[in-house]
Amino acid sequence: MNRVFNFSAGPAVLPESVLAEAQEHLLNYHGCGFSIMEASHRGPQYDAVHQEAVANLSTLLGLSDDYQVLFLTGGATAQFALVPMNLRGAGQSANYSLDGAWAKKAVAEAKIMGDTHVAGDFTAAKPLRCGSPADLDCPEGAAYLHITSNETIEGVQWKEWPETDAPLVADMSSEILSREIDVSKFGFIYAGAQKNLGPSGVTIGIIRKDLLDRAPDSVPSILRYKTHADANSLKNTPPSFSIYMVCLVTRWLLAEGGVAAMQTRNERKAGKLYDTLDASAFWSPSADPAFRSPMNVTFRIANNDLEPVFLEEAAENGLVAMKGHRSVGGIRASIYNAFPEAGVDALVSFMNAFEAKHG
Ligand code: PMP
C-alpha cells in the first residue's frame, strides 16, 4: 500500500526512514535476538537508547548544565496538573496566558489546586490569536507564568517570549524542535512526543534544575519532577519503545541539520500554504497574520459548504486528516518537522485545482 500525505495534528507523520529502521530491527534488535520492546529497561540495549535520546535532545535544544531532560507519562495533559503541583508553593499564585483550547485545560487543572491568575484571555479573539508580551497583566510574586507556545487547534503561535519576575513555563507540545529557542528564557518546557518527536506515550520535560526542590511535601514522590530527575527518568519502567522512537527521530533531526535547518524548512513549507491562502478571497485563513503557526495551518473556505467537499476530494488525492478540530471547524493542515515538503507542494496544487473547479 502506498503511504499518503498525512496532515494529522497528532499522533502525526514520522520520518519514513525512522519507521523503516524500527521495522528492520523490530524482531531482532541489532542481533541480540529480541525486540527493543522486549528489552529490560535496566539492560544494556535499552540503556544505550535512553542515554542517546537524552543526549540528542540536549544537543538539539542546546541545553546548558542548568537544565535536565525528563521522560514523563500521562501526556501533556498530566503536566497541566503536575506543573502547579510541583512549581507552585503553598499560598502562591500562578499566572496563565489563556492562549486557546489547550491553555483552557491547563488553567482548569491549575484552579483545582490553588490560586490561578489569568494574565490575558485570547480565546475569543477573531481572527484567532494567542498572547504576546505586551498584552499580559502579570502580578509580581507569582510562582510562574504559563503559556501555550503553539496552540494546535487554533493554529496560533507565540512569536516573542514574555519576561516577568517569575519563571516561564511553556506547553510546546505542537512545536518542540521546530524553531530555534533560547531555553535559558524558560523554567520548564513540556511536550507530548506525538507531533514532532515520535509516537505517543512519552512526554518530554526540560526543567531548570533549581526548580526541582519547589514541590511541597504533600506531593507524592512519583508525581514529583525531582524523583524523575534524580532517577534519570528510570524511577519506574519508562515507555521504552516510545523513547526508542524519540531516539531515532532525534538522530534523524541531527542528521538533517538540527533545529536551525528544521526552522528554515518549516518556514518555507508554511509560507507556501499561507501564500496560497492569501492569494484569493476563495480562502479565509483563520489566524491573525501576526500569530500564524508554521506547524498547524488553519483555514476556512469562504463558502463553508465547500469544506466537506474539499476534505473528501483531498482524501481521494492522497491528502488526508485535514478536518479542523470540532471546536473551531474548518480545515487544518498540520505540517510538523517530519511532514515532507512534497506533501505541501501537493496540497498547494490541489488547492489551486479545487479553486479553479469550485470558485
Ligand atoms: N497541549 C497541546 C498544545 C496539544 O496540542 C495537546 C494534544 N493535541 C495536548 C496539550 C494534550 O496532549 P496529550 O493528549 O498528550 O495529553
mmCIF file of C-alpha atoms and ligand atoms in Angstrom:
data_model
loop_
_atom_site.group_PDB
_atom_site.id
_atom_site.type_symbol
_atom_site.label_atom_id
_atom_site.label_comp_id
_atom_site.label_asym_id
_atom_site.label_seq_id
_atom_site.Cartn_x
_atom_site.Cartn_y
_atom_site.Cartn_z
ATOM 1 C CA MET A 1 0.000 0.000 0.000
ATOM 2 C CA ASN A 2 1.210 3.482 -0.809
ATOM 3 C CA ARG A 3 1.697 5.941 2.007
ATOM 4 C CA VAL A 4 -0.417 9.097 1.749
ATOM 5 C CA PHE A 5 0.363 12.644 2.840
ATOM 6 C CA ASN A 6 -0.884 12.625 6.428
ATOM 7 C CA PHE A 7 -1.751 16.074 7.806
ATOM 8 C CA SER A 8 -2.841 14.687 11.197
ATOM 9 C CA ALA A 9 -2.448 17.038 14.180
ATOM 10 C CA GLY A 10 -1.161 14.201 16.328
ATOM 11 C CA PRO A 11 -0.223 11.457 16.539
ATOM 12 C CA ALA A 12 1.372 12.636 13.353
ATOM 13 C CA VAL A 13 3.645 11.694 10.492
ATOM 14 C CA LEU A 14 7.060 10.251 11.377
ATOM 15 C CA PRO A 15 10.119 10.253 9.099
ATOM 16 C CA GLU A 16 9.778 7.284 6.774
ATOM 17 C CA SER A 17 13.415 6.314 7.276
ATOM 18 C CA VAL A 18 12.802 6.125 11.037
ATOM 19 C CA LEU A 19 9.793 3.848 10.590
ATOM 20 C CA ALA A 20 11.798 1.652 8.222
ATOM 21 C CA GLU A 21 14.664 1.396 10.693
ATOM 22 C CA ALA A 22 12.327 0.495 13.566
ATOM 23 C CA GLN A 23 10.750 -2.140 11.329
ATOM 24 C CA GLU A 24 14.106 -3.589 10.342
ATOM 25 C CA HIS A 25 15.082 -4.108 13.988
ATOM 26 C CA LEU A 26 11.650 -4.864 15.374
ATOM 27 C CA LEU A 27 12.056 -8.629 15.812
ATOM 28 C CA ASN A 28 15.763 -8.794 16.465
ATOM 29 C CA TYR A 29 17.366 -5.646 17.827
ATOM 30 C CA HIS A 30 20.867 -5.406 16.327
ATOM 31 C CA GLY A 31 21.398 -9.153 16.638
ATOM 32 C CA CYS A 32 20.525 -9.520 20.328
ATOM 33 C CA GLY A 33 17.679 -11.907 19.480
ATOM 34 C CA PHE A 34 14.785 -9.879 20.899
ATOM 35 C CA SER A 35 12.980 -6.636 20.202
ATOM 36 C CA ILE A 36 13.918 -3.407 21.978
ATOM 37 C CA MET A 37 10.278 -3.552 23.136
ATOM 38 C CA GLU A 38 11.130 -6.769 24.949
ATOM 39 C CA ALA A 39 14.356 -5.493 26.493
ATOM 40 C CA SER A 40 14.703 -4.793 30.204
ATOM 41 C CA HIS A 41 14.737 -1.095 30.946
ATOM 42 C CA ARG A 42 17.771 -1.804 33.130
ATOM 43 C CA GLY A 43 19.644 -3.764 30.444
ATOM 44 C CA PRO A 44 22.476 -2.586 28.143
ATOM 45 C CA GLN A 45 20.418 -2.352 24.920
ATOM 46 C CA TYR A 46 17.763 -0.053 26.357
ATOM 47 C CA ASP A 47 20.264 1.851 28.478
ATOM 48 C CA ALA A 48 22.151 2.946 25.337
ATOM 49 C CA VAL A 49 18.890 4.071 23.719
ATOM 50 C CA HIS A 50 17.830 6.033 26.799
ATOM 51 C CA GLN A 51 21.184 7.801 27.150
ATOM 52 C CA GLU A 52 21.293 8.649 23.448
ATOM 53 C CA ALA A 53 17.751 10.073 23.493
ATOM 54 C CA VAL A 54 18.681 12.342 26.413
ATOM 55 C CA ALA A 55 21.954 13.372 24.741
ATOM 56 C CA ASN A 56 20.307 14.070 21.377
ATOM 57 C CA LEU A 57 17.609 16.223 22.958
ATOM 58 C CA SER A 58 20.234 18.130 24.959
ATOM 59 C CA THR A 59 22.267 18.769 21.808
ATOM 60 C CA LEU A 60 19.273 19.772 19.688
ATOM 61 C CA LEU A 61 17.973 22.170 22.350
ATOM 62 C CA GLY A 62 21.439 23.482 23.245
ATOM 63 C CA LEU A 63 20.876 22.722 26.938
ATOM 64 C CA SER A 64 23.337 24.025 29.497
ATOM 65 C CA ASP A 65 24.138 22.133 32.724
ATOM 66 C CA ASP A 66 21.407 24.143 34.429
ATOM 67 C CA TYR A 67 18.754 22.034 32.674
ATOM 68 C CA GLN A 68 17.717 18.410 32.726
ATOM 69 C CA VAL A 69 15.721 16.300 30.273
ATOM 70 C CA LEU A 70 12.863 14.260 31.778
ATOM 71 C CA PHE A 71 10.798 11.482 30.203
ATOM 72 C CA LEU A 72 7.330 11.602 31.745
ATOM 73 C CA THR A 73 3.990 9.901 31.109
ATOM 74 C CA GLY A 74 0.316 10.862 31.074
ATOM 75 C CA GLY A 75 0.687 13.134 28.053
ATOM 76 C CA ALA A 76 0.881 16.893 28.159
ATOM 77 C CA THR A 77 -2.474 16.671 29.925
ATOM 78 C CA ALA A 78 -0.815 15.222 33.034
ATOM 79 C CA GLN A 79 1.532 18.217 33.015
ATOM 80 C CA PHE A 80 -1.473 20.537 33.330
ATOM 81 C CA ALA A 81 -1.765 19.104 36.871
ATOM 82 C CA LEU A 82 1.887 18.353 37.615
ATOM 83 C CA VAL A 83 3.123 21.860 36.812
ATOM 84 C CA PRO A 84 1.073 23.536 39.566
ATOM 85 C CA MET A 85 1.686 20.614 41.948
ATOM 86 C CA ASN A 86 5.445 20.864 41.520
ATOM 87 C CA LEU A 87 6.108 24.522 40.877
ATOM 88 C CA ARG A 88 3.534 26.481 42.875
ATOM 89 C CA GLY A 89 4.255 26.798 46.593
ATOM 90 C CA ALA A 90 1.542 26.805 49.270
ATOM 91 C CA GLY A 91 -0.405 30.065 49.169
ATOM 92 C CA GLN A 92 1.365 31.197 45.992
ATOM 93 C CA SER A 93 -0.401 32.250 42.822
ATOM 94 C CA ALA A 94 0.473 31.283 39.235
ATOM 95 C CA ASN A 95 -0.070 33.382 36.110
ATOM 96 C CA TYR A 96 -1.560 31.828 32.969
ATOM 97 C CA SER A 97 -1.981 33.150 29.462
ATOM 98 C CA LEU A 98 -5.256 31.796 28.104
ATOM 99 C CA ASP A 99 -3.968 31.192 24.584
ATOM 100 C CA GLY A 100 -6.544 28.742 23.293
ATOM 101 C CA ALA A 101 -8.236 25.405 23.913
ATOM 102 C CA TRP A 102 -5.214 23.669 25.467
ATOM 103 C CA ALA A 103 -4.403 26.595 27.746
ATOM 104 C CA LYS A 104 -8.010 26.492 28.975
ATOM 105 C CA LYS A 105 -7.498 22.908 30.108
ATOM 106 C CA ALA A 106 -4.233 23.837 31.819
ATOM 107 C CA VAL A 107 -5.961 26.682 33.675
ATOM 108 C CA ALA A 108 -8.882 24.460 34.723
ATOM 109 C CA GLU A 109 -6.460 21.966 36.253
ATOM 110 C CA ALA A 110 -4.383 24.649 37.978
ATOM 111 C CA LYS A 111 -7.525 26.143 39.533
ATOM 112 C CA ILE A 112 -8.372 22.868 41.267
ATOM 113 C CA MET A 113 -5.290 23.133 43.442
ATOM 114 C CA GLY A 114 -4.666 26.787 44.105
ATOM 115 C CA ASP A 115 -4.646 30.435 43.206
ATOM 116 C CA THR A 116 -4.567 30.861 39.426
ATOM 117 C CA HIS A 117 -4.486 34.250 37.750
ATOM 118 C CA VAL A 118 -5.487 34.624 34.102
ATOM 119 C CA ALA A 119 -2.945 37.131 32.817
ATOM 120 C CA GLY A 120 -4.692 37.508 29.454
ATOM 121 C CA ASP A 121 -7.603 35.802 27.693
ATOM 122 C CA PHE A 122 -7.190 35.468 23.933
ATOM 123 C CA THR A 123 -9.726 32.722 23.360
ATOM 124 C CA ALA A 124 -12.492 34.932 21.941
ATOM 125 C CA ALA A 125 -10.264 36.860 19.511
ATOM 126 C CA LYS A 126 -11.237 36.937 15.833
ATOM 127 C CA PRO A 127 -9.143 36.394 13.811
ATOM 128 C CA LEU A 128 -7.572 33.778 16.065
ATOM 129 C CA ARG A 129 -4.512 34.777 18.079
ATOM 130 C CA CYS A 130 -2.673 33.918 21.272
ATOM 131 C CA GLY A 131 -0.879 36.070 23.821
ATOM 132 C CA SER A 132 2.015 38.433 23.309
ATOM 133 C CA PRO A 133 4.232 40.053 25.966
ATOM 134 C CA ALA A 134 2.550 43.470 25.745
ATOM 135 C CA ASP A 135 -0.913 42.055 26.366
ATOM 136 C CA LEU A 136 -0.320 40.254 29.648
ATOM 137 C CA ASP A 137 -1.127 41.501 33.113
ATOM 138 C CA CYS A 138 1.184 39.538 35.417
ATOM 139 C CA PRO A 139 1.091 40.391 39.120
ATOM 140 C CA GLU A 140 4.555 40.103 40.683
ATOM 141 C CA GLY A 141 5.461 37.314 43.070
ATOM 142 C CA ALA A 142 3.722 34.521 41.120
ATOM 143 C CA ALA A 143 5.243 31.041 41.104
ATOM 144 C CA TYR A 144 5.483 31.022 37.310
ATOM 145 C CA LEU A 145 3.885 32.259 34.094
ATOM 146 C CA HIS A 146 2.408 29.519 31.886
ATOM 147 C CA ILE A 147 1.936 29.905 28.133
ATOM 148 C CA THR A 148 0.954 27.520 25.330
ATOM 149 C CA SER A 149 3.605 28.469 22.825
ATOM 150 C CA ASN A 150 1.775 26.872 19.887
ATOM 151 C CA GLU A 151 -1.974 26.307 20.104
ATOM 152 C CA THR A 152 -2.588 23.259 17.934
ATOM 153 C CA ILE A 153 -6.325 23.673 17.447
ATOM 154 C CA GLU A 154 -6.388 27.359 16.535
ATOM 155 C CA GLY A 155 -3.069 27.328 14.645
ATOM 156 C CA VAL A 156 -1.539 30.270 16.509
ATOM 157 C CA GLN A 157 1.943 30.709 17.923
ATOM 158 C CA TRP A 158 3.820 32.956 20.330
ATOM 159 C CA LYS A 159 6.447 34.963 18.422
ATOM 160 C CA GLU A 160 8.230 36.741 21.274
ATOM 161 C CA TRP A 161 8.671 35.428 24.824
ATOM 162 C CA PRO A 162 7.219 37.309 27.782
ATOM 163 C CA GLU A 163 9.622 38.265 30.553
ATOM 164 C CA THR A 164 8.356 38.655 34.122
ATOM 165 C CA ASP A 165 9.840 38.153 37.578
ATOM 166 C CA ALA A 166 8.553 34.537 37.535
ATOM 167 C CA PRO A 167 9.944 31.538 35.616
ATOM 168 C CA LEU A 168 8.337 30.968 32.231
ATOM 169 C CA VAL A 169 6.626 27.592 31.718
ATOM 170 C CA ALA A 170 5.602 26.560 28.205
ATOM 171 C CA ASP A 171 3.489 23.802 26.699
ATOM 172 C CA MET A 172 5.424 23.229 23.464
ATOM 173 C CA SER A 173 3.629 20.012 22.517
ATOM 174 C CA SER A 174 2.958 21.034 18.939
ATOM 175 C CA GLU A 175 6.173 22.850 18.149
ATOM 176 C CA ILE A 176 9.123 21.497 20.109
ATOM 177 C CA LEU A 177 12.303 21.358 17.976
ATOM 178 C CA SER A 178 10.585 23.115 15.086
ATOM 179 C CA ARG A 179 12.249 26.508 15.599
ATOM 180 C CA GLU A 180 15.272 27.753 17.471
ATOM 181 C CA ILE A 181 14.502 28.812 21.014
ATOM 182 C CA ASP A 182 16.632 30.188 23.802
ATOM 183 C CA VAL A 183 15.941 27.657 26.542
ATOM 184 C CA SER A 184 17.537 29.933 29.147
ATOM 185 C CA LYS A 185 14.369 32.045 28.991
ATOM 186 C CA PHE A 186 12.328 29.131 30.385
ATOM 187 C CA GLY A 187 11.954 27.438 33.757
ATOM 188 C CA PHE A 188 10.092 24.409 32.419
ATOM 189 C CA ILE A 189 9.141 23.234 28.928
ATOM 190 C CA TYR A 190 6.963 20.204 28.249
ATOM 191 C CA ALA A 191 5.751 18.463 25.131
ATOM 192 C CA GLY A 192 3.909 15.267 24.306
ATOM 193 C CA ALA A 193 6.086 13.415 21.802
ATOM 194 C CA GLN A 194 3.414 12.527 19.282
ATOM 195 C CA LYS A 195 3.745 15.524 16.960
ATOM 196 C CA ASN A 196 7.363 16.481 16.431
ATOM 197 C CA LEU A 197 9.265 13.850 18.375
ATOM 198 C CA GLY A 198 7.895 10.352 17.997
ATOM 199 C CA PRO A 199 4.836 8.291 18.852
ATOM 200 C CA SER A 200 2.524 8.929 21.805
ATOM 201 C CA GLY A 201 3.342 7.523 25.227
ATOM 202 C CA VAL A 202 6.165 9.764 26.368
ATOM 203 C CA THR A 203 6.166 13.423 27.329
ATOM 204 C CA ILE A 204 9.404 15.374 27.285
ATOM 205 C CA GLY A 205 10.126 17.760 30.140
ATOM 206 C CA ILE A 206 13.011 20.228 30.187
ATOM 207 C CA ILE A 207 13.451 21.595 33.672
ATOM 208 C CA ARG A 208 15.744 24.223 35.114
ATOM 209 C CA LYS A 209 17.367 22.322 37.952
ATOM 210 C CA ASP A 210 16.868 24.994 40.608
ATOM 211 C CA LEU A 211 13.090 24.446 40.301
ATOM 212 C CA LEU A 212 13.312 20.778 41.273
ATOM 213 C CA ASP A 213 13.064 21.465 45.003
ATOM 214 C CA ARG A 214 9.912 23.525 44.867
ATOM 215 C CA ALA A 215 7.278 20.807 45.313
ATOM 216 C CA PRO A 216 5.566 20.981 48.710
ATOM 217 C CA ASP A 217 5.896 17.913 50.999
ATOM 218 C CA SER A 218 2.289 16.958 50.278
ATOM 219 C CA VAL A 219 3.127 15.913 46.682
ATOM 220 C CA PRO A 220 3.519 12.112 46.365
ATOM 221 C CA SER A 221 7.037 11.155 45.322
ATOM 222 C CA ILE A 222 6.118 9.587 41.967
ATOM 223 C CA LEU A 223 4.435 12.858 40.936
ATOM 224 C CA ARG A 224 7.500 14.959 41.722
ATOM 225 C CA TYR A 225 9.790 16.139 38.947
ATOM 226 C CA LYS A 226 12.696 15.692 41.369
ATOM 227 C CA THR A 227 12.006 11.976 41.705
ATOM 228 C CA HIS A 228 12.277 11.541 37.944
ATOM 229 C CA ALA A 229 15.274 13.853 37.673
ATOM 230 C CA ASP A 230 17.187 12.005 40.416
ATOM 231 C CA ALA A 231 16.498 8.664 38.705
ATOM 232 C CA ASN A 232 17.299 9.911 35.160
ATOM 233 C CA SER A 233 13.640 9.121 34.299
ATOM 234 C CA LEU A 234 14.090 5.486 35.310
ATOM 235 C CA LYS A 235 12.296 5.526 38.659
ATOM 236 C CA ASN A 236 9.719 3.172 37.212
ATOM 237 C CA THR A 237 9.525 1.387 33.849
ATOM 238 C CA PRO A 238 9.564 4.157 31.247
ATOM 239 C CA PRO A 239 7.639 3.928 27.943
ATOM 240 C CA SER A 240 10.721 2.323 26.453
ATOM 241 C CA PHE A 241 9.521 1.789 22.884
ATOM 242 C CA SER A 242 8.300 5.391 22.619
ATOM 243 C CA ILE A 243 11.650 6.628 23.939
ATOM 244 C CA TYR A 244 13.419 4.375 21.419
ATOM 245 C CA MET A 245 11.427 6.090 18.665
ATOM 246 C CA VAL A 246 12.310 9.510 20.113
ATOM 247 C CA CYS A 247 15.940 8.394 19.984
ATOM 248 C CA LEU A 248 15.608 7.569 16.264
ATOM 249 C CA VAL A 249 13.687 10.759 15.460
ATOM 250 C CA THR A 250 16.233 12.949 17.265
ATOM 251 C CA ARG A 251 19.054 11.116 15.457
ATOM 252 C CA TRP A 252 17.242 11.909 12.189
ATOM 253 C CA LEU A 253 16.863 15.566 13.224
ATOM 254 C CA LEU A 254 20.586 15.856 13.899
ATOM 255 C CA ALA A 255 21.409 14.277 10.542
ATOM 256 C CA GLU A 256 19.038 16.694 8.791
ATOM 257 C CA GLY A 257 20.941 19.665 10.217
ATOM 258 C CA GLY A 258 19.229 20.169 13.584
ATOM 259 C CA VAL A 259 16.707 22.736 14.662
ATOM 260 C CA ALA A 260 18.035 25.607 12.532
ATOM 261 C CA ALA A 261 17.603 23.530 9.365
ATOM 262 C CA MET A 262 14.127 22.472 10.503
ATOM 263 C CA GLN A 263 13.116 26.069 11.118
ATOM 264 C CA THR A 264 14.193 27.117 7.626
ATOM 265 C CA ARG A 265 12.334 24.195 6.079
ATOM 266 C CA ASN A 266 9.240 24.727 8.251
ATOM 267 C CA GLU A 267 9.036 28.427 7.394
ATOM 268 C CA ARG A 268 9.322 27.605 3.692
ATOM 269 C CA LYS A 269 6.652 24.890 3.926
ATOM 270 C CA ALA A 270 4.195 27.062 5.873
ATOM 271 C CA GLY A 271 4.941 30.072 3.647
ATOM 272 C CA LYS A 272 3.781 28.152 0.581
ATOM 273 C CA LEU A 273 0.431 27.410 2.229
ATOM 274 C CA TYR A 274 -0.139 30.879 3.675
ATOM 275 C CA ASP A 275 0.779 32.464 0.309
ATOM 276 C CA THR A 276 -1.848 30.295 -1.363
ATOM 277 C CA LEU A 277 -4.439 31.242 1.261
ATOM 278 C CA ASP A 278 -3.628 34.954 0.944
ATOM 279 C CA ALA A 279 -3.769 34.929 -2.845
ATOM 280 C CA SER A 280 -7.542 34.687 -3.201
ATOM 281 C CA ALA A 281 -10.735 35.541 -1.321
ATOM 282 C CA PHE A 282 -11.857 31.963 -2.025
ATOM 283 C CA TRP A 283 -9.834 31.040 1.096
ATOM 284 C CA SER A 284 -10.070 32.510 4.549
ATOM 285 C CA PRO A 285 -7.060 31.867 6.802
ATOM 286 C CA SER A 286 -8.232 31.604 10.426
ATOM 287 C CA ALA A 287 -5.268 33.049 12.326
ATOM 288 C CA ASP A 288 -4.241 36.666 12.671
ATOM 289 C CA PRO A 289 -1.187 37.019 10.363
ATOM 290 C CA ALA A 290 0.969 38.183 13.287
ATOM 291 C CA PHE A 291 0.348 34.905 15.148
ATOM 292 C CA ARG A 292 0.277 32.325 12.376
ATOM 293 C CA SER A 293 1.667 28.931 13.294
ATOM 294 C CA PRO A 294 4.089 27.254 10.882
ATOM 295 C CA MET A 295 3.024 23.904 12.387
ATOM 296 C CA ASN A 296 -0.789 23.996 12.193
ATOM 297 C CA VAL A 297 -2.205 25.963 9.272
ATOM 298 C CA THR A 298 -5.911 26.629 9.950
ATOM 299 C CA PHE A 299 -8.301 27.999 7.350
ATOM 300 C CA ARG A 300 -11.872 28.143 6.149
ATOM 301 C CA ILE A 301 -13.269 28.182 2.656
ATOM 302 C CA ALA A 302 -15.245 31.433 2.289
ATOM 303 C CA ASN A 303 -18.173 29.309 1.153
ATOM 304 C CA ASN A 304 -18.201 26.999 4.212
ATOM 305 C CA ASP A 305 -20.439 24.493 2.391
ATOM 306 C CA LEU A 306 -17.464 23.532 0.250
ATOM 307 C CA GLU A 307 -15.394 22.344 3.227
ATOM 308 C CA PRO A 308 -16.723 18.759 3.366
ATOM 309 C CA VAL A 309 -16.241 18.551 -0.413
ATOM 310 C CA PHE A 310 -12.660 19.793 -0.021
ATOM 311 C CA LEU A 311 -11.867 17.182 2.629
ATOM 312 C CA GLU A 312 -13.380 14.395 0.571
ATOM 313 C CA GLU A 313 -11.670 15.330 -2.698
ATOM 314 C CA ALA A 314 -8.356 15.897 -0.886
ATOM 315 C CA ALA A 315 -8.530 12.415 0.635
ATOM 316 C CA GLU A 316 -9.229 10.968 -2.834
ATOM 317 C CA ASN A 317 -5.965 12.632 -3.867
ATOM 318 C CA GLY A 318 -3.955 11.123 -1.012
ATOM 319 C CA LEU A 319 -4.101 14.208 1.232
ATOM 320 C CA VAL A 320 -5.676 13.028 4.489
ATOM 321 C CA ALA A 321 -6.602 14.096 8.033
ATOM 322 C CA MET A 322 -7.226 17.817 7.421
ATOM 323 C CA LYS A 323 -10.581 18.182 9.185
ATOM 324 C CA GLY A 324 -10.294 21.091 11.631
ATOM 325 C CA HIS A 325 -10.836 20.404 15.316
ATOM 326 C CA ARG A 326 -14.556 20.212 16.109
ATOM 327 C CA SER A 327 -14.342 23.304 18.354
ATOM 328 C CA VAL A 328 -13.232 25.613 15.512
ATOM 329 C CA GLY A 329 -14.318 23.698 12.415
ATOM 330 C CA GLY A 330 -12.861 24.380 9.003
ATOM 331 C CA ILE A 331 -9.627 22.865 7.759
ATOM 332 C CA ARG A 332 -6.264 22.314 9.441
ATOM 333 C CA ALA A 333 -3.078 21.191 7.752
ATOM 334 C CA SER A 334 -0.552 20.095 10.377
ATOM 335 C CA ILE A 335 2.918 20.128 8.866
ATOM 336 C CA TYR A 336 5.362 19.162 11.601
ATOM 337 C CA ASN A 337 9.101 18.574 11.124
ATOM 338 C CA ALA A 338 8.679 15.161 9.519
ATOM 339 C CA PHE A 339 5.968 16.289 7.103
ATOM 340 C CA PRO A 340 7.594 16.222 3.656
ATOM 341 C CA GLU A 341 7.748 19.389 1.593
ATOM 342 C CA ALA A 342 6.460 17.377 -1.372
ATOM 343 C CA GLY A 343 3.211 16.968 0.586
ATOM 344 C CA VAL A 344 2.893 20.733 0.973
ATOM 345 C CA ASP A 345 3.508 21.157 -2.761
ATOM 346 C CA ALA A 346 0.852 18.528 -3.468
ATOM 347 C CA LEU A 347 -1.629 20.358 -1.235
ATOM 348 C CA VAL A 348 -0.928 23.706 -2.928
ATOM 349 C CA SER A 349 -1.529 22.143 -6.360
ATOM 350 C CA PHE A 350 -4.708 20.518 -5.092
ATOM 351 C CA MET A 351 -5.956 23.813 -3.604
ATOM 352 C CA ASN A 352 -5.344 25.644 -6.871
ATOM 353 C CA ALA A 353 -7.192 22.940 -8.806
ATOM 354 C CA PHE A 354 -10.028 22.928 -6.256
ATOM 355 C CA GLU A 355 -10.448 26.691 -6.510
ATOM 356 C CA ALA A 356 -10.455 26.539 -10.308
ATOM 357 C CA LYS A 357 -13.160 23.883 -10.189
ATOM 358 C CA HIS A 358 -15.395 25.296 -7.437
ATOM 359 C CA GLY A 359 -14.530 29.011 -7.311
HETATM 360 N N1 PMP B 1 -1.209 20.691 24.648
HETATM 361 C C1 PMP B 1 -1.205 20.868 23.315
HETATM 362 C C2 PMP B 1 -0.712 22.178 22.770
HETATM 363 C C3 PMP B 1 -1.670 19.857 22.473
HETATM 364 O O1 PMP B 1 -1.682 20.032 21.150
HETATM 365 C C4 PMP B 1 -2.122 18.636 23.022
HETATM 366 C C5 PMP B 1 -2.589 17.468 22.178
HETATM 367 N N2 PMP B 1 -3.076 17.719 20.955
HETATM 368 C C6 PMP B 1 -2.128 18.499 24.406
HETATM 369 C C7 PMP B 1 -1.648 19.527 25.189
HETATM 370 C C8 PMP B 1 -2.632 17.249 25.065
HETATM 371 O O2 PMP B 1 -1.697 16.256 24.888
HETATM 372 P P1 PMP B 1 -1.903 14.754 25.362
HETATM 373 O O3 PMP B 1 -3.033 14.209 24.581
HETATM 374 O O4 PMP B 1 -0.583 14.158 25.043
HETATM 375 O O5 PMP B 1 -2.183 14.781 26.819
#
